[in-house]
Amino acid sequence: WVFWVFAAYVGLALAHAPVLVELGTGPQLILLAILTTFAIDTAALFVGVSIGRHKLAPKISPKKSWEGAVGGVIGGVIAAIAIDAAFDIQFSVVPAGILGAILGVVGVIGDLYESWIKRRADVKDSGTIIPGHGGILDRLDSVIPNVAVVYWAAVWSGI
């Protein structure tokens, strides 16, 4: 049943992408979701490698640290504000920053959830499309839920 829940989660989250594109600033919002998530992942990696000492979820993802997660959230705040301004998406600075922080938290949760599913399935990599990266799900594990978050943030903000 765990794998059916995962399949439903992935399907429902990704179903937000086509409706997100249909919003007035849809293409820019998709870029906001993707680029902010990549910035979050990058900031978390650099901070975690540099100063990470406290394990976030050692049984699920042993290399992730609380310091990296916080660095990722801060990176998300900065990235969301910058991307919102660059693409003129129409969030103001504070809502864009809050959205970036939420994307940081949700991205970490999505990453840990995908890692947990892989551990339950006793699978190291979820595919070989991107060699050395654990598969396509490892590249999208944070993006998948963040697309849904950006959709709802845009709808609730009237963008």
mmCIF file of C-alpha atoms in Angstrom:
data_model
loop_
_atom_site.group_PDB
_atom_site.id
_atom_site.type_symbol
_atom_site.label_atom_id
_atom_site.label_comp_id
_atom_site.label_asym_id
_atom_site.label_seq_id
_atom_site.Cartn_x
_atom_site.Cartn_y
_atom_site.Cartn_z
ATOM 1 C CA TRP A 1 0.000 0.000 0.000
ATOM 2 C CA VAL A 2 2.949 2.319 0.651
ATOM 3 C CA PHE A 3 3.870 2.274 -3.026
ATOM 4 C CA TRP A 4 0.300 3.024 -4.104
ATOM 5 C CA VAL A 5 0.303 6.059 -1.825
ATOM 6 C CA PHE A 6 3.608 7.169 -3.344
ATOM 7 C CA ALA A 7 2.237 6.753 -6.879
ATOM 8 C CA ALA A 8 -0.855 8.782 -5.973
ATOM 9 C CA TYR A 9 1.303 11.453 -4.336
ATOM 10 C CA VAL A 10 3.517 11.810 -7.409
ATOM 11 C CA GLY A 11 0.538 11.808 -9.775
ATOM 12 C CA LEU A 12 -1.522 14.327 -7.813
ATOM 13 C CA ALA A 13 1.417 16.647 -7.228
ATOM 14 C CA LEU A 14 2.490 16.595 -10.878
ATOM 15 C CA ALA A 15 -1.106 17.130 -11.991
ATOM 16 C CA HIS A 16 -0.684 20.698 -10.757
ATOM 17 C CA ALA A 17 1.890 21.463 -13.469
ATOM 18 C CA PRO A 18 -0.492 21.735 -16.453
ATOM 19 C CA VAL A 19 -3.013 23.818 -14.511
ATOM 20 C CA LEU A 20 -0.183 25.990 -13.192
ATOM 21 C CA VAL A 21 0.925 26.705 -16.761
ATOM 22 C CA GLU A 22 -2.614 27.900 -17.560
ATOM 23 C CA LEU A 23 -2.468 30.670 -14.963
ATOM 24 C CA GLY A 24 -1.620 34.165 -16.210
ATOM 25 C CA THR A 25 2.041 33.926 -15.271
ATOM 26 C CA GLY A 26 2.131 30.130 -15.509
ATOM 27 C CA PRO A 27 5.444 29.647 -17.328
ATOM 28 C CA GLN A 28 7.165 32.040 -14.929
ATOM 29 C CA LEU A 29 5.590 30.223 -11.963
ATOM 30 C CA ILE A 30 6.877 26.872 -13.246
ATOM 31 C CA LEU A 31 10.352 28.422 -13.495
ATOM 32 C CA LEU A 32 9.937 29.828 -9.983
ATOM 33 C CA ALA A 33 9.136 26.336 -8.654
ATOM 34 C CA ILE A 34 11.993 24.634 -10.485
ATOM 35 C CA LEU A 35 14.718 27.257 -10.068
ATOM 36 C CA THR A 36 13.912 27.942 -6.426
ATOM 37 C CA THR A 37 13.974 24.217 -5.698
ATOM 38 C CA PHE A 38 17.332 23.851 -7.434
ATOM 39 C CA ALA A 39 18.658 26.803 -5.394
ATOM 40 C CA ILE A 40 17.339 25.173 -2.210
ATOM 41 C CA ASP A 41 19.017 21.867 -3.044
ATOM 42 C CA THR A 42 22.286 23.603 -3.920
ATOM 43 C CA ALA A 43 22.327 25.781 -0.798
ATOM 44 C CA ALA A 44 21.480 22.775 1.389
ATOM 45 C CA LEU A 45 24.304 20.777 -0.168
ATOM 46 C CA PHE A 46 26.930 23.489 0.266
ATOM 47 C CA VAL A 47 25.908 24.379 3.811
ATOM 48 C CA GLY A 48 25.538 20.727 4.793
ATOM 49 C CA VAL A 49 28.951 19.788 3.430
ATOM 50 C CA SER A 50 30.578 22.883 4.949
ATOM 51 C CA ILE A 51 29.117 22.981 8.445
ATOM 52 C CA GLY A 52 26.608 20.132 8.722
ATOM 53 C CA ARG A 53 27.081 18.255 11.986
ATOM 54 C CA HIS A 54 23.603 17.266 13.207
ATOM 55 C CA LYS A 55 21.917 14.501 11.217
ATOM 56 C CA LEU A 56 18.403 15.297 10.038
ATOM 57 C CA ALA A 57 17.114 11.764 9.418
ATOM 58 C CA PRO A 58 20.052 9.344 9.588
ATOM 59 C CA LYS A 59 18.025 6.184 8.933
ATOM 60 C CA ILE A 60 16.378 7.652 5.836
ATOM 61 C CA SER A 61 19.061 9.883 4.351
ATOM 62 C CA PRO A 62 22.299 9.701 6.342
ATOM 63 C CA LYS A 63 24.077 12.611 4.632
ATOM 64 C CA LYS A 64 21.380 15.237 5.283
ATOM 65 C CA SER A 65 21.915 17.605 8.193
ATOM 66 C CA TRP A 66 19.801 20.146 10.040
ATOM 67 C CA GLU A 67 22.340 22.805 9.100
ATOM 68 C CA GLY A 68 21.944 21.922 5.425
ATOM 69 C CA ALA A 69 18.161 22.036 5.720
ATOM 70 C CA VAL A 70 18.292 25.502 7.296
ATOM 71 C CA GLY A 71 20.742 26.636 4.618
ATOM 72 C CA GLY A 72 18.350 25.344 1.985
ATOM 73 C CA VAL A 73 15.423 27.261 3.475
ATOM 74 C CA ILE A 74 17.475 30.467 3.560
ATOM 75 C CA GLY A 75 18.576 29.818 -0.025
ATOM 76 C CA GLY A 76 14.914 29.319 -0.951
ATOM 77 C CA VAL A 77 13.921 32.654 0.559
ATOM 78 C CA ILE A 78 16.639 34.482 -1.364
ATOM 79 C CA ALA A 79 15.985 32.617 -4.614
ATOM 80 C CA ALA A 80 12.213 33.069 -4.540
ATOM 81 C CA ILE A 81 12.535 36.810 -3.957
ATOM 82 C CA ALA A 82 15.121 37.150 -6.747
ATOM 83 C CA ILE A 83 13.199 34.988 -9.223
ATOM 84 C CA ASP A 84 9.909 36.741 -8.448
ATOM 85 C CA ALA A 85 11.569 40.101 -9.145
ATOM 86 C CA ALA A 86 13.420 38.877 -12.254
ATOM 87 C CA PHE A 87 10.288 37.432 -13.883
ATOM 88 C CA ASP A 88 7.901 40.104 -12.512
ATOM 89 C CA ILE A 89 5.555 37.440 -11.133
ATOM 90 C CA GLN A 90 3.754 39.906 -8.853
ATOM 91 C CA PHE A 91 4.300 38.431 -5.406
ATOM 92 C CA SER A 92 5.559 41.186 -3.130
ATOM 93 C CA VAL A 93 8.871 40.683 -1.324
ATOM 94 C CA VAL A 94 7.476 39.272 1.931
ATOM 95 C CA PRO A 95 5.080 36.744 0.328
ATOM 96 C CA ALA A 96 7.834 35.674 -2.096
ATOM 97 C CA GLY A 97 10.198 35.153 0.843
ATOM 98 C CA ILE A 98 7.578 33.185 2.768
ATOM 99 C CA LEU A 99 6.924 31.082 -0.335
ATOM 100 C CA GLY A 100 10.672 30.418 -0.638
ATOM 101 C CA ALA A 101 10.813 29.263 2.989
ATOM 102 C CA ILE A 102 7.802 26.990 2.515
ATOM 103 C CA LEU A 103 9.347 25.560 -0.659
ATOM 104 C CA GLY A 104 12.513 24.874 1.337
ATOM 105 C CA VAL A 105 10.645 22.930 4.015
ATOM 106 C CA VAL A 106 8.395 21.074 1.560
ATOM 107 C CA GLY A 107 11.386 20.284 -0.660
ATOM 108 C CA VAL A 108 13.247 18.658 2.233
ATOM 109 C CA ILE A 109 10.129 16.672 3.168
ATOM 110 C CA GLY A 110 9.677 15.555 -0.464
ATOM 111 C CA ASP A 111 13.319 14.514 -0.646
ATOM 112 C CA LEU A 112 13.089 12.537 2.595
ATOM 113 C CA TYR A 113 9.817 10.916 1.520
ATOM 114 C CA GLU A 114 11.326 9.715 -1.754
ATOM 115 C CA SER A 115 14.407 8.424 0.095
ATOM 116 C CA TRP A 116 12.149 6.592 2.566
ATOM 117 C CA ILE A 117 10.232 4.965 -0.300
ATOM 118 C CA LYS A 118 13.493 3.848 -1.909
ATOM 119 C CA ARG A 119 14.676 2.362 1.388
ATOM 120 C CA ARG A 120 11.341 0.540 1.803
ATOM 121 C CA ALA A 121 11.753 -0.874 -1.702
ATOM 122 C CA ASP A 122 15.421 -1.704 -0.986
ATOM 123 C CA VAL A 123 16.494 0.273 -4.051
ATOM 124 C CA LYS A 124 19.580 2.501 -4.139
ATOM 125 C CA ASP A 125 18.789 4.304 -7.385
ATOM 126 C CA SER A 126 15.350 4.981 -8.831
ATOM 127 C CA GLY A 127 16.692 4.851 -12.383
ATOM 128 C CA THR A 128 19.726 5.311 -14.593
ATOM 129 C CA ILE A 129 18.635 8.214 -16.802
ATOM 130 C CA ILE A 130 21.027 10.540 -14.979
ATOM 131 C CA PRO A 131 24.096 8.453 -14.088
ATOM 132 C CA GLY A 132 25.510 9.027 -10.615
ATOM 133 C CA HIS A 133 22.448 10.918 -9.382
ATOM 134 C CA GLY A 134 20.223 8.132 -8.079
ATOM 135 C CA GLY A 135 17.744 8.387 -10.918
ATOM 136 C CA ILE A 136 15.191 10.865 -12.153
ATOM 137 C CA LEU A 137 13.213 10.834 -8.900
ATOM 138 C CA ASP A 138 16.297 12.048 -7.038
ATOM 139 C CA ARG A 139 16.360 15.088 -9.294
ATOM 140 C CA LEU A 140 12.613 15.701 -8.967
ATOM 141 C CA ASP A 141 11.871 14.596 -5.399
ATOM 142 C CA SER A 142 11.797 18.205 -4.179
ATOM 143 C CA VAL A 143 10.346 19.713 -7.359
ATOM 144 C CA ILE A 144 7.295 17.427 -7.408
ATOM 145 C CA PRO A 145 5.620 18.747 -4.240
ATOM 146 C CA ASN A 146 6.892 22.285 -4.821
ATOM 147 C CA VAL A 147 4.968 22.586 -8.089
ATOM 148 C CA ALA A 148 1.764 22.017 -6.121
ATOM 149 C CA VAL A 149 2.830 24.541 -3.458
ATOM 150 C CA VAL A 150 3.540 27.224 -6.074
ATOM 151 C CA TYR A 151 0.194 26.531 -7.761
ATOM 152 C CA TRP A 152 -1.758 27.011 -4.536
ATOM 153 C CA ALA A 153 0.303 30.054 -3.522
ATOM 154 C CA ALA A 154 -0.499 31.661 -6.883
ATOM 155 C CA VAL A 155 -4.198 30.785 -6.684
ATOM 156 C CA TRP A 156 -4.540 32.057 -3.098
ATOM 157 C CA SER A 157 -2.632 35.224 -4.012
ATOM 158 C CA GLY A 158 -4.775 35.859 -7.072
ATOM 159 C CA ILE A 159 -1.817 35.795 -9.448
#
